[in-house]
Structure formats: C-alpha cells, structure tokens
Amino acid sequence: MKRSRSSLVHQVTYAIKNPRKILPHLRRLARDTWFRLHTRDHVSYYRAVMRSDTARDPEGAVGSHTHKRWLQLGRLQFDYLVEHGLKPECRMLEIGCGNLRAGHLFIDYLHTGNYYGVDISPDILMAAQDTLVRHGLGEKLPYLTPVRDMRFAFLPNEHFDVVHAHSVFSHSPIEVIEECFAHVGRVMKPGAWFDFTFDRTEGKEHQVLREDFYYRAETLIALAEKYGFRATFMDDWEPLHKQSKIRLVKP
C-alpha cells in the first residue's frame, strides 16, 4: 500500500516471489495495450475492462474471487457505514455499485426507494439485476443506472444524505476524481457525507497499467477541500481493509 508498485524493483521482486502470477500479468498487460488503442478516454477504457472481467466472473470483476469473500466484503462495507451514521431513512447514492456486493445489504436496510446505484459498466449492472432477484429485493425499488461520467447531471439537487464509493477511485485518474468532487456536492443535502476508498501511498503517486491508481491522502483531501468539502481521514477503516477511506462532509 505504501510503496510504488510501478517501480522496476517492486515488479522484479514480486515476480520472483510469485512466479505463478507472471503469466496472468502478461495477459493483463496485453489486454491493457489493446484497450488503450481502441478506447477514447478512461471511462470507455475501464468500461471495456469491466466487460471483459464480468464476462469471466461477475463477482471477480468487483474484486471478490470467491462467493464467501464477496459476502464478507459487502458485509464489511455495510457494517462500517451503519456504525458511522447510516440510517434506514437515509437516501443513498452508491457510485460504482457493481453487482451490489454491498448494495444488496444497503437496499434491504434502507426504506423503499432510498437506494440509487450508478456504474459506468452496463454489463455489471446486468449482474446487479441478478443479485436483486437472488435476494428477493425487487419490492424495495432500487434505482440502477449506467453513467458515462461523474457529473450526475440527471440527478436532482440536494437529494442524498449519503454517498458511497468503494474501490472506485483506486481505478480512477485524478481528472475523473476531480470531476466527481466538482459535481457530487450538488446532489448532496447540506450536512450529507460522502465516504470513498482509495489505494494510498506515502511515496510518489503512481499507477499500474491504466487500472490501478495510488494517491497520497493529502492530495485527495486538498482536492476535495477545493470544492468546499470538509475532509476527514478515517483511521479506523484502514485496519479492516487494504484500501484507505476518507469522509467528505458538505457544510
């Protein structure tokens, strides 16, 4: 989490310790090159990544390579938000809702119609519909919508009490994150809060291929404050998960 995974020293050391992962990494590198050549921007690039990953395994596409782990990570996100202020009456926007790993718990907990999930991948949202059916959540009337950017132009002003984005900014270049910060405040009620996770580094900020991005906490906090948010680094999250978490509050 702290060191640069893009450095040659790290890559060579990692390859020596994990020889079985060399071939999968080469396949990923080849896919990355192909998608870079055939997509016009990062959103379309990552949409292609999600299409590829979802076709292979919808749960693996959101970072859970066993169903048990899918359930565990969803429960972890849910329990943390409930312990830190989420109430059934809250209106919640989940950015990058995926196939509802945590979303199915949020939907069940929140009052009917209070969950809104968006994702750049239509393919993973099809898998999200399967999750709704499997857990019998259709009567809770969740909203699931594909998006092409982070402007949220189709959503109403000051509508949401809570915004949540797990493992979204870990796959986003800084310009995508800034677009989100510039626009998400409009759809948040005064006093609403926005929890997001990210891959933290204490050294040089870097990326691995075009899929994984590592940021200093200070960079994201300063960027959020530029758009009027109060930012807090959530120290009690990091021991629970390999990513870090920041909470933004709209004054």
CSV table of N, CA and C in Angstrom, one decimal, residues 49-126:
chain,number,residue,atom,x,y,z
A,49,VAL,N,-12.7,-2.9,-19.7
A,49,VAL,CA,-12.1,-3.8,-18.7
A,49,VAL,C,-13.2,-4.5,-17.9
A,50,MET,N,-14.3,-3.8,-17.5
A,50,MET,CA,-15.3,-4.4,-16.7
A,50,MET,C,-16.1,-5.4,-17.6
A,51,ARG,N,-16.3,-5.1,-18.9
A,51,ARG,CA,-17.0,-6.0,-19.8
A,51,ARG,C,-16.2,-7.3,-19.8
A,52,SER,N,-14.9,-7.2,-20.0
A,52,SER,CA,-14.1,-8.4,-20.0
A,52,SER,C,-14.1,-9.2,-18.7
A,53,ASP,N,-14.0,-8.5,-17.6
A,53,ASP,CA,-14.0,-9.2,-16.3
A,53,ASP,C,-15.3,-9.8,-16.0
A,54,THR,N,-16.4,-9.1,-16.3
A,54,THR,CA,-17.7,-9.5,-15.9
A,54,THR,C,-18.1,-10.8,-16.7
A,55,ALA,N,-17.7,-10.8,-18.0
A,55,ALA,CA,-18.0,-12.0,-18.8
A,55,ALA,C,-17.3,-13.3,-18.2
A,56,ARG,N,-16.2,-13.1,-17.6
A,56,ARG,CA,-15.5,-14.2,-17.0
A,56,ARG,C,-16.1,-14.6,-15.6
A,57,ASP,N,-16.4,-13.5,-14.8
A,57,ASP,CA,-16.8,-13.8,-13.4
A,57,ASP,C,-17.3,-12.5,-12.8
A,58,PRO,N,-18.7,-12.3,-12.7
A,58,PRO,CA,-19.2,-11.0,-12.2
A,58,PRO,C,-18.7,-10.7,-10.8
A,59,GLU,N,-18.5,-11.7,-9.9
A,59,GLU,CA,-18.0,-11.4,-8.6
A,59,GLU,C,-16.5,-11.1,-8.6
A,60,GLY,N,-15.8,-11.8,-9.4
A,60,GLY,CA,-14.4,-11.5,-9.6
A,60,GLY,C,-14.2,-10.1,-10.2
A,61,ALA,N,-15.1,-9.7,-11.0
A,61,ALA,CA,-15.0,-8.3,-11.6
A,61,ALA,C,-15.0,-7.2,-10.6
A,62,VAL,N,-15.6,-7.4,-9.4
A,62,VAL,CA,-15.6,-6.4,-8.4
A,62,VAL,C,-14.6,-6.7,-7.3
A,63,GLY,N,-13.7,-7.6,-7.6
A,63,GLY,CA,-12.6,-7.8,-6.7
A,63,GLY,C,-12.8,-8.9,-5.7
A,64,SER,N,-13.8,-9.8,-5.9
A,64,SER,CA,-14.0,-10.9,-5.0
A,64,SER,C,-14.0,-12.2,-5.7
A,65,HIS,N,-12.9,-13.0,-5.5
A,65,HIS,CA,-12.7,-14.2,-6.3
A,65,HIS,C,-13.3,-15.5,-5.8
A,66,THR,N,-14.0,-15.3,-4.6
A,66,THR,CA,-14.9,-16.4,-4.1
A,66,THR,C,-16.2,-15.8,-3.6
A,67,HIS,N,-17.3,-16.5,-3.6
A,67,HIS,CA,-18.5,-16.0,-3.1
A,67,HIS,C,-18.4,-15.6,-1.7
A,68,LYS,N,-17.7,-16.4,-0.9
A,68,LYS,CA,-17.5,-16.1,0.5
A,68,LYS,C,-16.9,-14.8,0.7
A,69,ARG,N,-15.9,-14.5,-0.1
A,69,ARG,CA,-15.2,-13.2,0.0
A,69,ARG,C,-16.1,-12.1,-0.4
A,70,TRP,N,-16.9,-12.3,-1.5
A,70,TRP,CA,-17.9,-11.3,-1.9
A,70,TRP,C,-18.9,-11.0,-0.8
A,71,LEU,N,-19.3,-12.0,-0.1
A,71,LEU,CA,-20.2,-11.7,1.1
A,71,LEU,C,-19.5,-11.0,2.2
A,72,GLN,N,-18.3,-11.4,2.5
A,72,GLN,CA,-17.5,-10.7,3.5
A,72,GLN,C,-17.3,-9.2,3.3
A,73,LEU,N,-16.8,-8.9,2.1
A,73,LEU,CA,-16.5,-7.5,1.7
A,73,LEU,C,-17.8,-6.6,1.7
A,74,GLY,N,-18.9,-7.2,1.2
A,74,GLY,CA,-20.1,-6.5,1.3
A,74,GLY,C,-20.6,-6.2,2.7
A,75,ARG,N,-20.4,-7.2,3.6
A,75,ARG,CA,-20.8,-7.0,5.0
A,75,ARG,C,-19.9,-6.0,5.7
A,76,LEU,N,-18.6,-6.0,5.3
A,76,LEU,CA,-17.7,-5.1,5.9
A,76,LEU,C,-18.1,-3.6,5.6
A,77,GLN,N,-18.4,-3.4,4.3
A,77,GLN,CA,-18.8,-2.0,4.0
A,77,GLN,C,-20.1,-1.6,4.6
A,78,PHE,N,-21.0,-2.5,4.7
A,78,PHE,CA,-22.3,-2.2,5.3
A,78,PHE,C,-22.2,-2.0,6.7
A,79,ASP,N,-21.6,-2.8,7.5
A,79,ASP,CA,-21.4,-2.7,8.9
A,79,ASP,C,-20.7,-1.4,9.3
A,80,TYR,N,-19.7,-1.0,8.5
A,80,TYR,CA,-19.0,0.2,8.8
A,80,TYR,C,-19.9,1.4,8.6
A,81,LEU,N,-20.6,1.5,7.5
A,81,LEU,CA,-21.5,2.7,7.3
A,81,LEU,C,-22.6,2.8,8.4
A,82,VAL,N,-23.2,1.6,8.7
A,82,VAL,CA,-24.2,1.7,9.8
A,82,VAL,C,-23.6,2.1,11.1
A,83,GLU,N,-22.4,1.7,11.4
A,83,GLU,CA,-21.8,2.1,12.7
A,83,GLU,C,-21.4,3.6,12.6
A,84,HIS,N,-21.3,4.1,11.4
A,84,HIS,CA,-20.8,5.5,11.3
A,84,HIS,C,-21.9,6.4,10.7
A,85,GLY,N,-23.1,6.1,11.0
A,85,GLY,CA,-24.2,7.1,10.7
A,85,GLY,C,-25.3,6.7,9.7
A,86,LEU,N,-25.2,5.6,9.0
A,86,LEU,CA,-26.2,5.3,8.0
A,86,LEU,C,-27.5,4.9,8.7
A,87,LYS,N,-28.6,5.5,8.4
A,87,LYS,CA,-29.9,5.2,9.0
A,87,LYS,C,-30.9,4.7,7.9
A,88,PRO,N,-31.9,3.9,8.2
A,88,PRO,CA,-32.8,3.4,7.2
A,88,PRO,C,-33.5,4.5,6.4
A,89,GLU,N,-33.7,5.7,7.0
A,89,GLU,CA,-34.4,6.8,6.3
A,89,GLU,C,-33.5,7.6,5.4
A,90,CYS,N,-32.2,7.3,5.4
A,90,CYS,CA,-31.2,8.0,4.5
A,90,CYS,C,-31.5,7.7,3.1
A,91,ARG,N,-31.3,8.7,2.2
A,91,ARG,CA,-31.3,8.4,0.8
A,91,ARG,C,-29.8,8.3,0.4
A,92,MET,N,-29.5,7.2,-0.3
A,92,MET,CA,-28.1,6.9,-0.5
A,92,MET,C,-27.8,6.7,-2.0
A,93,LEU,N,-26.7,7.4,-2.4
A,93,LEU,CA,-26.2,7.2,-3.8
A,93,LEU,C,-24.9,6.4,-3.7
A,94,GLU,N,-24.9,5.3,-4.4
A,94,GLU,CA,-23.6,4.5,-4.4
A,94,GLU,C,-23.0,4.6,-5.8
A,95,ILE,N,-21.8,5.2,-5.9
A,95,ILE,CA,-21.1,5.3,-7.1
A,95,ILE,C,-20.2,4.1,-7.3
A,96,GLY,N,-20.4,3.5,-8.5
A,96,GLY,CA,-19.7,2.2,-8.7
A,96,GLY,C,-20.3,1.1,-8.0
A,97,CYS,N,-21.6,0.9,-8.1
A,97,CYS,CA,-22.3,0.0,-7.3
A,97,CYS,C,-22.0,-1.5,-7.7
A,98,GLY,N,-21.5,-1.7,-8.9
A,98,GLY,CA,-21.1,-3.0,-9.3
A,98,GLY,C,-22.3,-4.0,-9.3
A,99,ASN,N,-22.0,-5.2,-8.9
A,99,ASN,CA,-23.1,-6.2,-8.9
A,99,ASN,C,-23.8,-6.3,-7.5
A,100,LEU,N,-23.7,-5.1,-6.8
A,100,LEU,CA,-24.4,-5.0,-5.5
A,100,LEU,C,-23.8,-5.8,-4.4
A,101,ARG,N,-22.5,-5.9,-4.3
A,101,ARG,CA,-21.8,-6.7,-3.3
A,101,ARG,C,-22.2,-6.1,-1.9
A,102,ALA,N,-22.1,-4.8,-1.7
A,102,ALA,CA,-22.6,-4.2,-0.5
A,102,ALA,C,-24.0,-3.7,-0.7
A,103,GLY,N,-24.3,-3.4,-2.0
A,103,GLY,CA,-25.6,-2.8,-2.3
A,103,GLY,C,-26.8,-3.6,-1.9
A,104,HIS,N,-26.7,-4.9,-2.0
A,104,HIS,CA,-27.9,-5.7,-1.6
A,104,HIS,C,-28.2,-5.6,-0.1
A,105,LEU,N,-27.2,-5.3,0.7
A,105,LEU,CA,-27.4,-5.1,2.1
A,105,LEU,C,-28.0,-3.7,2.3
A,106,PHE,N,-27.5,-2.7,1.6
A,106,PHE,CA,-28.0,-1.3,1.7
A,106,PHE,C,-29.4,-1.3,1.3
A,107,ILE,N,-29.8,-1.9,0.2
A,107,ILE,CA,-31.1,-1.9,-0.3
A,107,ILE,C,-32.1,-2.5,0.7
A,108,ASP,N,-31.7,-3.6,1.3
A,108,ASP,CA,-32.6,-4.3,2.3
A,108,ASP,C,-32.8,-3.5,3.5
A,109,TYR,N,-31.8,-2.7,3.9
A,109,TYR,CA,-31.8,-1.9,5.1
A,109,TYR,C,-32.5,-0.6,5.0
A,110,LEU,N,-32.3,0.1,3.8
A,110,LEU,CA,-32.9,1.4,3.6
A,110,LEU,C,-34.4,1.3,3.3
A,111,HIS,N,-35.1,2.4,3.6
A,111,HIS,CA,-36.5,2.4,3.2
A,111,HIS,C,-36.7,2.3,1.7
A,112,THR,N,-37.8,1.8,1.3
A,112,THR,CA,-38.1,1.5,-0.1
A,112,THR,C,-37.8,2.8,-1.0
A,113,GLY,N,-37.1,2.6,-2.0
A,113,GLY,CA,-36.8,3.6,-3.0
A,113,GLY,C,-35.7,4.6,-2.6
A,114,ASN,N,-35.0,4.2,-1.5
A,114,ASN,CA,-34.0,5.2,-1.0
A,114,ASN,C,-32.5,4.8,-1.5
A,115,TYR,N,-32.4,3.8,-2.3
A,115,TYR,CA,-31.1,3.4,-2.8
A,115,TYR,C,-31.0,3.7,-4.3
A,116,TYR,N,-29.9,4.4,-4.6
A,116,TYR,CA,-29.6,4.7,-6.0
A,116,TYR,C,-28.2,4.3,-6.4
A,117,GLY,N,-28.0,3.3,-7.3
A,117,GLY,CA,-26.7,2.8,-7.6
A,117,GLY,C,-26.4,3.2,-9.1
A,118,VAL,N,-25.2,3.7,-9.3
A,118,VAL,CA,-24.8,4.1,-10.7
A,118,VAL,C,-23.4,3.4,-10.9
A,119,ASP,N,-23.2,3.1,-12.2
A,119,ASP,CA,-21.9,2.4,-12.6
A,119,ASP,C,-21.7,2.7,-14.1
A,120,ILE,N,-20.4,2.8,-14.4
A,120,ILE,CA,-20.1,3.0,-15.8
A,120,ILE,C,-20.2,1.8,-16.7
A,121,SER,N,-20.4,0.6,-16.0
A,121,SER,CA,-20.5,-0.7,-16.8
A,121,SER,C,-21.9,-1.2,-16.9
A,122,PRO,N,-22.5,-1.2,-18.1
A,122,PRO,CA,-23.8,-1.8,-18.2
A,122,PRO,C,-23.8,-3.3,-17.9
A,123,ASP,N,-22.6,-3.9,-18.2
A,123,ASP,CA,-22.5,-5.4,-18.0
A,123,ASP,C,-22.6,-5.7,-16.5
A,124,ILE,N,-22.0,-5.0,-15.7
A,124,ILE,CA,-22.0,-5.3,-14.3
A,124,ILE,C,-23.4,-5.0,-13.7
A,125,LEU,N,-24.1,-4.0,-14.3
A,125,LEU,CA,-25.5,-3.7,-13.8
A,125,LEU,C,-26.4,-4.8,-14.2
A,126,MET,N,-26.2,-5.5,-15.3
A,126,MET,CA,-27.0,-6.7,-15.6
A,126,MET,C,-26.8,-7.8,-14.5
